CSV table of C-alpha atoms in Angstrom, one decimal:
chain,number,residue,atom,x,y,z
Y,3,MET,CA,0.0,0.0,0.0
Y,4,VAL,CA,1.2,3.5,-0.8
Y,5,GLU,CA,1.4,5.1,2.6
Y,6,ALA,CA,0.6,8.7,1.7
Y,7,TYR,CA,-0.1,11.0,-1.2
Y,8,PHE,CA,1.2,14.6,-1.4
Y,9,PRO,CA,-0.6,16.4,-4.3
Y,10,GLU,CA,0.7,19.8,-5.2
Y,11,ASN,CA,-2.5,21.1,-6.8
Y,12,LEU,CA,-6.2,20.5,-6.9
Y,13,PRO,CA,-6.5,18.6,-10.2
Y,14,GLU,CA,-3.8,16.2,-8.9
Y,15,ALA,CA,-5.6,15.7,-5.6
Y,16,LEU,CA,-8.9,15.0,-7.4
Y,17,ARG,CA,-7.3,12.5,-9.7
Y,18,ILE,CA,-5.9,10.6,-6.7
Y,19,LEU,CA,-9.3,10.8,-4.9
Y,20,GLY,CA,-10.9,9.4,-8.0
Y,21,ASP,CA,-8.5,6.4,-8.3
Y,22,GLU,CA,-7.6,5.5,-4.8
Y,23,ASP,CA,-9.2,4.8,-1.4
Y,24,VAL,CA,-7.7,7.5,0.8
Y,25,ILE,CA,-8.4,9.6,3.9
Y,26,PRO,CA,-8.3,13.3,3.0
Y,27,TYR,CA,-6.0,15.0,5.6
Y,28,ALA,CA,-6.7,18.7,6.2
Y,29,GLY,CA,-5.5,19.8,9.6
Y,30,GLY,CA,-5.4,16.3,11.0
Y,31,THR,CA,-6.3,17.4,14.5
Y,32,ASP,CA,-9.2,14.9,14.7
Y,33,ILE,CA,-7.8,12.2,12.5
Y,34,MET,CA,-4.6,11.9,14.6
Y,35,VAL,CA,-6.5,11.3,17.8
Y,36,GLY,CA,-7.2,7.9,16.2
Y,37,LYS,CA,-4.4,5.3,16.7
Y,38,SER,CA,-4.4,3.2,13.5
Y,39,PHE,CA,-5.2,4.0,10.0
Y,40,LYS,CA,-6.4,1.5,7.4
Y,41,LYS,CA,-6.1,3.8,4.4
Y,42,PRO,CA,-3.3,6.1,3.2
Y,43,PHE,CA,-3.6,9.8,3.9
Y,44,LEU,CA,-4.2,12.3,1.1
Y,45,TYR,CA,-2.4,15.4,2.3
Y,46,LEU,CA,-4.1,18.6,1.3
Y,47,ASP,CA,-1.8,21.2,2.9
Y,48,LYS,CA,0.3,21.9,-0.2
Y,49,ILE,CA,-2.7,22.9,-2.3
Y,50,SER,CA,-2.9,26.7,-2.4
Y,51,GLU,CA,-6.4,26.6,-4.1
Y,52,LEU,CA,-7.8,25.2,-0.9
Y,53,LYS,CA,-6.4,28.0,1.3
Y,54,LYS,CA,-7.7,31.0,-0.6
Y,55,VAL,CA,-10.5,33.3,0.7
Y,56,GLU,CA,-12.2,35.4,-2.0
Y,57,ASN,CA,-14.9,38.0,-1.9
Y,58,LEU,CA,-16.8,37.8,-5.2
Y,59,GLU,CA,-20.2,39.3,-6.0
Y,60,GLY,CA,-21.4,39.6,-2.4
Y,61,LYS,CA,-20.2,36.1,-1.5
Y,62,ILE,CA,-17.2,35.0,0.5
Y,63,ARG,CA,-15.7,31.8,-0.8
Y,64,ILE,CA,-13.6,30.2,1.9
Y,65,GLY,CA,-11.1,27.6,0.8
Y,66,ALA,CA,-11.9,24.4,2.8
Y,67,CYS,CA,-8.3,24.0,4.1
Y,68,SER,CA,-8.2,27.5,5.6
Y,69,THR,CA,-7.1,27.1,9.2
Y,70,TYR,CA,-9.1,28.6,12.1
Y,71,ALA,CA,-6.2,30.9,12.8
Y,72,ALA,CA,-6.1,32.2,9.3
Y,73,LEU,CA,-9.8,32.9,9.3
Y,74,LEU,CA,-9.6,34.8,12.6
Y,75,ARG,CA,-7.0,37.1,10.9
Y,76,ASP,CA,-9.1,37.7,7.8
Y,77,GLU,CA,-11.2,40.8,8.0
Y,78,ARG,CA,-13.7,39.5,5.4
Y,79,ILE,CA,-14.9,36.7,7.7
Y,80,PRO,CA,-18.2,37.7,9.4
Y,81,LYS,CA,-17.9,38.4,13.1
Y,82,VAL,CA,-20.4,35.8,14.1
Y,83,LEU,CA,-18.3,33.1,12.5
Y,84,LYS,CA,-15.2,34.4,14.1
Y,85,GLU,CA,-16.9,34.4,17.5
Y,86,SER,CA,-17.5,30.6,17.2
Y,87,ILE,CA,-14.0,29.9,15.9
Y,88,ARG,CA,-12.4,31.9,18.7
Y,89,GLN,CA,-14.0,29.4,21.2
Y,90,ILE,CA,-12.7,26.3,19.4
Y,91,ALA,CA,-10.1,24.3,21.4
Y,92,SER,CA,-6.9,26.2,21.9
Y,93,PRO,CA,-4.4,28.5,19.9
Y,94,SER,CA,-2.2,25.5,18.9
Y,95,ILE,CA,-5.2,23.5,17.5
Y,96,ARG,CA,-6.6,26.6,15.8
Y,97,ASN,CA,-3.2,26.9,14.0
Y,98,LEU,CA,-3.8,23.4,12.4
Y,99,GLY,CA,-7.5,22.7,12.3
Y,100,THR,CA,-9.5,23.7,9.3
Y,101,ILE,CA,-13.1,24.8,8.6
Y,102,GLY,CA,-13.5,22.1,5.9
Y,103,GLY,CA,-12.4,19.5,8.5
Y,104,ASN,CA,-14.9,20.7,11.0
Y,105,ILE,CA,-17.7,20.3,8.3
Y,106,CYS,CA,-16.5,16.9,7.0
Y,107,ASN,CA,-16.2,15.4,10.5
Y,108,ALA,CA,-19.9,16.2,10.8
Y,109,SER,CA,-19.8,16.0,14.6
Y,110,PRO,CA,-23.1,17.1,16.2
Y,111,ALA,CA,-20.9,19.3,18.3
Y,112,GLY,CA,-19.0,20.9,15.4
Y,113,ASP,CA,-18.5,24.5,16.5
Y,114,THR,CA,-18.8,26.3,13.2
Y,115,LEU,CA,-21.8,24.2,12.0
Y,116,PRO,CA,-24.7,26.2,13.7
Y,117,ILE,CA,-23.2,29.4,12.3
Y,118,LEU,CA,-22.9,28.0,8.8
Y,119,TYR,CA,-26.5,26.7,8.9
Y,120,ALA,CA,-27.7,30.1,10.1
Y,121,LEU,CA,-25.7,31.9,7.3
Y,122,ASN,CA,-27.3,29.5,4.7
Y,123,ALA,CA,-23.8,28.4,3.7
Y,124,TYR,CA,-23.3,26.5,0.5
Y,125,LEU,CA,-20.5,23.9,0.0
Y,126,ARG,CA,-18.6,23.4,-3.2
Y,127,LEU,CA,-17.7,19.8,-3.9
Y,128,GLU,CA,-15.4,18.9,-6.7
Y,129,SER,CA,-14.3,15.7,-8.4
Y,130,GLU,CA,-12.4,14.9,-11.6
Y,131,ASN,CA,-15.7,15.0,-13.4
Y,132,GLY,CA,-17.1,18.3,-12.3
Y,133,PHE,CA,-18.5,20.2,-9.3
Y,134,ARG,CA,-21.6,20.9,-7.5
Y,135,GLU,CA,-22.7,23.4,-4.8
Y,136,ILE,CA,-25.2,22.3,-2.2
Y,137,PRO,CA,-26.6,23.8,1.1
Y,138,ILE,CA,-24.7,22.6,4.2
Y,139,ARG,CA,-28.0,21.1,5.6
Y,140,GLU,CA,-28.1,18.7,2.6
Y,141,PHE,CA,-24.4,17.8,3.0
Y,142,ILE,CA,-24.5,16.7,6.7
Y,143,THR,CA,-26.8,13.7,6.9
Y,144,GLY,CA,-26.2,12.4,10.4
Y,145,VAL,CA,-23.7,11.8,13.2
Y,146,LYS,CA,-20.3,11.8,11.5
Y,147,LYS,CA,-22.1,11.2,8.2
Y,148,THR,CA,-22.0,13.4,5.1
Y,149,ALA,CA,-23.3,13.2,1.5
Y,150,ARG,CA,-19.7,13.3,0.3
Y,151,GLU,CA,-18.9,10.5,-2.1
Y,152,THR,CA,-15.3,9.2,-1.8
Y,153,SER,CA,-14.2,10.7,-5.2
Y,154,TRP,CA,-15.5,14.2,-4.1
Y,155,LEU,CA,-13.6,16.8,-2.2
Y,156,LEU,CA,-15.0,19.7,-0.2
Y,157,THR,CA,-13.2,22.7,-1.8
Y,158,GLU,CA,-15.1,25.8,-0.8
Y,159,ILE,CA,-17.5,27.1,1.8
Y,160,ILE,CA,-19.7,29.9,0.4
Y,161,ILE,CA,-21.3,32.4,2.7
Y,162,PRO,CA,-22.8,35.9,2.0
Y,163,SER,CA,-20.5,38.7,2.8
Y,164,GLY,CA,-21.5,41.3,5.3
Y,165,GLU,CA,-22.3,41.5,9.0
Y,166,TYR,CA,-25.4,40.6,11.1
Y,167,GLU,CA,-26.8,41.4,14.4
Y,168,TYR,CA,-26.1,38.2,16.3
Y,169,SER,CA,-25.9,36.3,19.6
Y,170,TYR,CA,-23.7,33.2,20.0
Y,171,GLN,CA,-23.4,31.0,23.0
Y,172,LYS,CA,-21.3,27.9,23.5
Y,173,VAL,CA,-21.9,25.9,26.7
Y,174,GLY,CA,-19.0,23.6,27.6
Y,175,ALA,CA,-17.3,22.2,30.7
Y,176,ARG,CA,-14.6,24.9,30.6
Y,177,ARG,CA,-13.7,27.8,28.4
Y,178,ALA,CA,-10.8,26.2,26.4
Y,179,GLN,CA,-10.5,22.8,24.9
Y,180,ALA,CA,-14.2,22.0,25.6
Y,181,ILE,CA,-16.5,20.1,23.2
Y,182,ALA,CA,-19.8,21.8,23.3
Y,183,LYS,CA,-22.6,20.4,25.5
Y,184,LEU,CA,-24.8,22.7,23.4
Y,185,SER,CA,-24.5,25.8,21.4
Y,186,PHE,CA,-26.9,28.5,20.2
Y,187,VAL,CA,-26.8,31.1,17.5
Y,188,GLY,CA,-29.4,33.7,16.6
Y,189,ILE,CA,-28.8,36.2,13.8
Y,190,HIS,CA,-31.3,38.8,12.8
Y,191,GLU,CA,-32.0,42.0,11.0
Y,192,LEU,CA,-34.5,44.6,12.3
Y,193,THR,CA,-35.9,47.3,10.2
Y,194,ALA,CA,-37.7,50.0,12.2
Y,195,GLY,CA,-38.4,47.5,14.9
Y,196,ILE,CA,-39.8,44.9,12.5
Y,197,VAL,CA,-38.0,41.5,12.3
Y,198,SER,CA,-37.0,41.5,8.6
Y,199,ASP,CA,-34.9,38.4,9.0
Y,200,ILE,CA,-34.1,35.9,11.7
Y,201,ARG,CA,-32.3,32.5,11.8
Y,202,ILE,CA,-32.0,30.4,14.9
Y,203,ALA,CA,-29.8,27.3,15.2
Y,204,PHE,CA,-28.8,24.9,18.0
Y,205,GLY,CA,-25.7,22.6,18.0
Y,206,ALA,CA,-25.1,19.4,19.9
Y,207,VAL,CA,-28.8,18.7,20.7
Y,208,GLY,CA,-29.5,16.4,17.8
Y,209,THR,CA,-27.8,14.3,15.2
Y,210,THR,CA,-27.3,17.4,13.1
Y,211,VAL,CA,-27.7,21.1,13.7
Y,212,LEU,CA,-31.3,22.0,14.6
Y,213,ARG,CA,-32.7,24.9,12.6
Y,214,ASP,CA,-36.4,25.3,12.0
Y,215,GLN,CA,-37.4,27.6,9.2
Y,216,LYS,CA,-41.1,27.3,10.0
Y,217,ALA,CA,-40.6,28.8,13.4
Y,218,GLU,CA,-38.4,31.6,11.9
Y,219,LYS,CA,-41.1,32.4,9.3
Y,220,GLU,CA,-43.6,32.9,12.2
Y,221,LEU,CA,-41.3,35.7,13.6
Y,222,ILE,CA,-40.4,37.5,10.4
Y,223,GLY,CA,-42.6,40.5,9.7
Y,224,LYS,CA,-43.5,41.0,13.4
Y,225,LYS,CA,-42.5,43.9,15.6
Y,226,ALA,CA,-39.7,42.6,17.8
Y,227,SER,CA,-41.6,43.9,20.8
Y,228,ASP,CA,-44.8,42.0,19.8
Y,229,ILE,CA,-43.3,38.5,19.5
Y,230,ASP,CA,-45.2,35.9,21.5
Y,231,ILE,CA,-42.2,34.6,23.4
Y,232,PRO,CA,-44.0,31.9,25.4
Y,233,ALA,CA,-45.5,30.4,22.3
Y,234,THR,CA,-42.1,30.5,20.5
Y,235,ILE,CA,-40.4,28.8,23.5
Y,236,GLN,CA,-43.2,26.2,23.6
Y,237,TYR,CA,-42.7,25.4,19.9
Y,238,TYR,CA,-38.9,24.9,20.3
Y,239,GLU,CA,-39.6,22.9,23.5
Y,240,LYS,CA,-41.3,20.3,21.3
Y,241,ILE,CA,-38.6,20.1,18.6
Y,242,ILE,CA,-35.4,20.1,20.7
Y,243,ARG,CA,-34.7,16.5,21.4
Y,244,PRO,CA,-31.3,16.1,22.9
Y,245,ILE,CA,-29.7,12.9,24.3
Y,246,ASP,CA,-27.8,11.9,27.4
Y,247,ASP,CA,-24.1,11.3,26.7
Y,248,GLN,CA,-20.7,11.6,28.4
Y,249,ARG,CA,-20.7,15.4,28.2
Y,250,SER,CA,-24.2,16.3,29.4
Y,251,GLU,CA,-27.8,15.2,29.9
Y,252,ALA,CA,-30.8,15.7,27.8
Y,253,VAL,CA,-32.7,17.5,30.4
Y,254,TYR,CA,-29.9,19.9,31.1
Y,255,ARG,CA,-29.3,20.6,27.4
Y,256,LYS,CA,-32.9,21.3,26.7
Y,257,THR,CA,-33.4,23.5,29.7
Y,258,VAL,CA,-30.3,25.6,28.9
Y,259,CYS,CA,-31.3,25.8,25.2
Y,260,LEU,CA,-34.7,27.2,26.0
Y,261,ASN,CA,-33.3,29.6,28.6
Y,262,ILE,CA,-30.7,31.0,26.1
Y,263,LEU,CA,-33.5,31.3,23.5
Y,264,ARG,CA,-35.7,33.2,25.9
Y,265,GLU,CA,-32.8,35.5,26.9
Y,266,TYR,CA,-32.2,36.1,23.1
Y,267,LEU,CA,-35.8,36.9,22.3
Y,268,GLU,CA,-36.3,39.1,25.4
Y,269,ASN,CA,-33.0,41.0,25.4
Y,270,GLU,CA,-30.8,40.4,22.4
Y,271,LEU,CA,-33.3,40.7,19.6
Y,272,THR,CA,-32.7,44.5,19.2
Y,273,GLU,CA,-31.2,46.9,16.8
Y,274,GLY,CA,-27.6,48.0,17.0
Y,275,ASN,CA,-26.3,44.8,18.6
Y,276,ARG,CA,-23.7,44.2,15.8
Y,277,GLN,CA,-21.0,43.1,18.2
X,1,MET,CA,11.6,9.2,3.5
X,2,ILE,CA,10.4,12.5,5.0
X,3,GLU,CA,12.8,15.5,4.9
X,4,PHE,CA,12.2,18.5,7.1
X,5,GLU,CA,14.1,21.1,9.1
X,6,LEU,CA,14.6,20.5,12.8
X,7,ASN,CA,16.0,23.2,15.0
X,8,GLY,CA,17.7,24.8,12.0
X,9,LYS,CA,19.2,21.7,10.5
X,10,LYS,CA,18.0,19.7,7.5
X,11,VAL,CA,17.1,16.1,8.7
X,12,LYS,CA,15.4,13.0,7.3
X,13,SER,CA,13.3,10.3,8.8
X,14,GLU,CA,12.3,6.9,7.5
X,15,ARG,CA,9.1,6.8,9.7
X,16,PRO,CA,5.8,6.3,8.0
X,17,ALA,CA,3.8,9.4,7.1
X,18,SER,CA,1.1,8.5,9.6
X,19,HIS,CA,3.4,8.4,12.6
X,20,ARG,CA,3.3,11.2,15.2
X,21,LEU,CA,6.0,13.9,15.1
X,22,LEU,CA,6.1,13.6,18.9
X,23,ASP,CA,7.3,10.0,18.8
X,24,VAL,CA,9.9,10.7,16.1
X,25,LEU,CA,11.3,13.7,18.1
X,26,ARG,CA,11.6,11.7,21.3
X,27,GLU,CA,12.7,8.3,19.9
X,28,GLU,CA,14.6,9.1,16.8
X,29,PHE,CA,16.1,12.5,17.6
X,30,ARG,CA,16.2,12.0,21.4
X,31,LEU,CA,14.6,15.4,21.9
X,32,THR,CA,12.9,14.5,25.2
X,33,GLY,CA,11.9,18.1,26.2
X,34,VAL,CA,8.8,17.4,24.1
X,35,LYS,CA,6.5,15.4,26.4
X,36,CYS,CA,3.5,13.2,25.8
X,37,GLY,CA,0.8,14.1,28.2
X,38,CYS,CA,-2.5,13.3,26.7
X,39,GLY,CA,-1.8,12.3,23.1
X,40,GLU,CA,-4.9,14.1,21.7
X,41,GLY,CA,-4.1,17.8,21.6
X,42,GLU,CA,-5.6,18.6,25.0
X,43,CYS,CA,-2.6,19.3,27.2
X,44,GLY,CA,0.1,21.1,25.2
X,45,ALA,CA,3.1,19.3,26.7
X,46,CYS,CA,4.2,18.3,23.2
X,47,SER,CA,4.1,21.9,21.8
X,48,VAL,CA,6.5,22.8,19.1
X,49,PHE,CA,6.7,25.5,16.4
X,50,MET,CA,6.0,24.6,12.8
X,51,ASN,CA,7.0,27.5,10.6
X,52,GLY,CA,6.9,29.7,13.7
X,53,GLU,CA,3.3,28.7,14.7
X,54,LEU,CA,2.5,26.8,17.9
X,55,VAL,CA,1.3,23.3,17.2
X,56,ASN,CA,0.8,20.0,19.1
X,57,SER,CA,3.3,17.4,17.9
X,58,CYS,CA,1.1,14.6,19.2
X,59,ILE,CA,-1.6,15.3,16.5
X,60,LEU,CA,0.8,16.2,13.8
X,61,SER,CA,1.6,13.4,11.4
X,62,MET,CA,5.1,13.1,9.8
X,63,GLY,CA,3.6,13.5,6.3
X,64,ARG,CA,2.3,16.9,7.3
X,65,ILE,CA,5.7,18.2,8.2
X,66,ARG,CA,7.4,17.4,4.9
X,67,GLY,CA,9.6,20.4,4.0
X,68,GLN,CA,8.5,22.4,7.0
X,69,SER,CA,10.6,24.0,9.7
X,70,ILE,CA,10.2,22.5,13.2
X,71,ILE,CA,11.6,24.1,16.4
X,72,THR,CA,11.4,22.3,19.7
X,73,ILE,CA,12.2,23.6,23.2
X,74,GLU,CA,15.8,22.3,22.6
X,75,GLY,CA,16.1,24.7,19.6
X,76,PHE,CA,14.4,27.5,21.3
X,77,ARG,CA,16.7,27.1,24.3
X,78,GLU,CA,19.6,28.7,22.3
X,79,THR,CA,17.8,32.1,22.2
X,80,LYS,CA,18.0,35.2,24.3
X,81,ARG,CA,14.2,35.1,24.6
X,82,PHE,CA,14.4,31.7,26.2
X,83,ALA,CA,16.9,33.0,28.8
X,84,VAL,CA,14.4,35.8,29.7
X,85,LEU,CA,11.5,33.3,30.0
X,86,GLN,CA,13.6,30.8,32.0
X,87,ASP,CA,14.6,33.5,34.4
X,88,ALA,CA,11.0,34.8,34.8
X,89,TYR,CA,9.6,31.2,35.3
X,90,ASP,CA,12.3,30.7,37.9
X,91,LYS,CA,11.7,34.0,39.8
X,92,THR,CA,7.9,33.5,40.0
X,93,GLY,CA,7.9,29.9,41.1
X,94,ALA,CA,6.2,28.9,37.8
X,95,VAL,CA,7.9,25.5,37.7
X,96,GLN,CA,6.9,22.7,40.1
X,97,CYS,CA,7.0,19.2,38.7
X,98,GLY,CA,8.2,20.6,35.3
X,99,PHE,CA,6.3,18.3,33.0
X,100,CYS,CA,4.2,21.1,31.4
X,101,THR,CA,7.1,23.6,31.4
X,102,PRO,CA,8.6,23.1,27.9
X,103,GLY,CA,5.1,23.4,26.4
X,104,MET,CA,4.3,26.4,28.6
X,105,ILE,CA,7.5,28.1,27.5
X,106,MET,CA,6.7,27.5,23.9
X,107,ALA,CA,3.2,28.9,24.3
X,108,SER,CA,4.6,31.9,26.1
X,109,GLU,CA,7.0,32.6,23.3
X,110,ALA,CA,4.2,32.2,20.7
X,111,LEU,CA,2.2,34.9,22.6
X,112,LEU,CA,5.1,37.3,23.2
X,113,SER,CA,6.3,37.2,19.6
X,114,ARG,CA,2.9,38.4,18.6
X,115,VAL,CA,1.9,40.5,21.6
X,116,PRO,CA,5.1,41.8,23.4
X,117,ASP,CA,3.2,43.5,26.2
X,118,PRO,CA,0.2,41.3,26.9
X,119,GLN,CA,-2.7,41.8,29.3
X,120,GLU,CA,-3.5,39.0,31.8
X,121,GLU,CA,-6.5,37.9,29.8
X,122,GLU,CA,-4.4,37.5,26.6
X,123,ILE,CA,-1.9,35.4,28.6
X,124,ARG,CA,-4.6,33.1,29.9
X,125,ASP,CA,-6.0,32.7,26.4
X,126,ALA,CA,-2.6,32.0,24.9
X,127,LEU,CA,-1.9,29.4,27.5
X,128,SER,CA,-5.4,27.9,27.3
X,129,GLY,CA,-4.2,24.8,25.4
X,130,ASN,CA,-1.5,23.9,28.1
X,131,LEU,CA,-2.5,22.1,31.2
X,132,CYS,CA,-0.6,22.4,34.5
X,133,ARG,CA,-1.6,20.2,37.4
X,134,CYS,CA,0.7,21.8,40.0
X,135,THR,CA,0.8,25.6,40.0
X,136,GLY,CA,-2.8,26.6,39.6
X,137,TYR,CA,-1.6,28.8,36.7
X,138,ASN,CA,-1.3,32.0,38.5
X,139,MET,CA,2.5,31.8,38.9
X,140,ILE,CA,2.8,31.0,35.2
X,141,VAL,CA,0.7,34.0,34.3
X,142,ASP,CA,3.0,36.1,36.5
X,143,ALA,CA,6.0,34.6,34.8
X,144,VAL,CA,4.8,35.7,31.4
X,145,LEU,CA,4.1,39.2,32.7
X,146,LEU,CA,7.5,39.4,34.3
X,147,ALA,CA,9.2,38.1,31.1
X,148,ALA,CA,7.4,40.8,29.1
X,149,LYS,CA,8.7,43.4,31.5
X,150,GLU,CA,12.2,42.1,31.8
X,151,GLY,CA,12.6,41.4,28.2
X,152,LYS,CA,11.2,44.7,26.9
X,153,GLY,CA,12.5,45.2,23.3
X,154,ILE,CA,13.5,41.7,22.5
X,155,TRP,CA,10.1,40.5,21.4
């Protein structure tokens, strides 16, 4: 068995991915926690196309192998995404770990995922035979499961450029190095007190990120001060179905999610809160 | 065959690409200042610089460091900045059992090279990937504050 591949550019990487059974290696921070590897690594770090960030026609196209540290230094990245990245692991892991890795791992607790769902992120997947761009919610299909076929590579994460009013909360056992017990993001736009846009997402309380567009539609067009908060909480109370695991318990997760949501609707859903 | 730069010298290793840099540093190059605490990027005892950036050598595979420059605590020890940090750690009592110390020194250098005059909050954030079971951290924070003061102008 060839023990590793070191492509120098994207076409070469896609060719190998089409022909061989390999593990794409981006930052490696999650892969290397494993102890034995049955397939060779496909190293992606020499591929400059995967580390570019571009702002084109109102969209930011983030190369999938951009490290967290690089994104924190990039002024084009929206503050709400940076806020979640700043709370990932530790400085040394943020120097290696990549946003594409966070997505392809598809952990229910992946820290950037609720933000990317709320931003309606699209993912660009490429193979030797072409490309496609799909919403992130169609890409992540379950716990550690994605729609990526083995010959496809995640090459870009596409989000709208610009800033939002937002509130982000990650609840973990400690501030650094913690895997989320749960996370919350609310982003919104208010126009003269009217909710013109709102997106609410929860992480680590289901197999994938929980975002309910029906509930959001109920809030859009209403005056922020007229929102029926108890009814909204009651709605989310029914659809948030977390589990007990080594990091937390279902009852804790649900209670805290609803408390954070209430706090957001009561106090954060205001104008001029672009942090 | 993986070629890379180690503490300023060009070196080669026959280890497979999937092996951890940490093991190669300790077993092949006998650089035992790099410690294995947790083996999963939690504790920072294995911290080294790759191209000047702080990384955990326990979750860094050999294939990833091909052609890169690696500096360990043994390489950093030759610098004036190390001497200032060593003195500051000594004066503040920031070293007890010593197992975390090489990693803490590397994380301190990573901070000071970017932020020569850090606030306490910045220090705590910069050291957040390094665990110490002895000191309770306060003396280590004091050490970095003292190093920044004593070493004014060298970072």
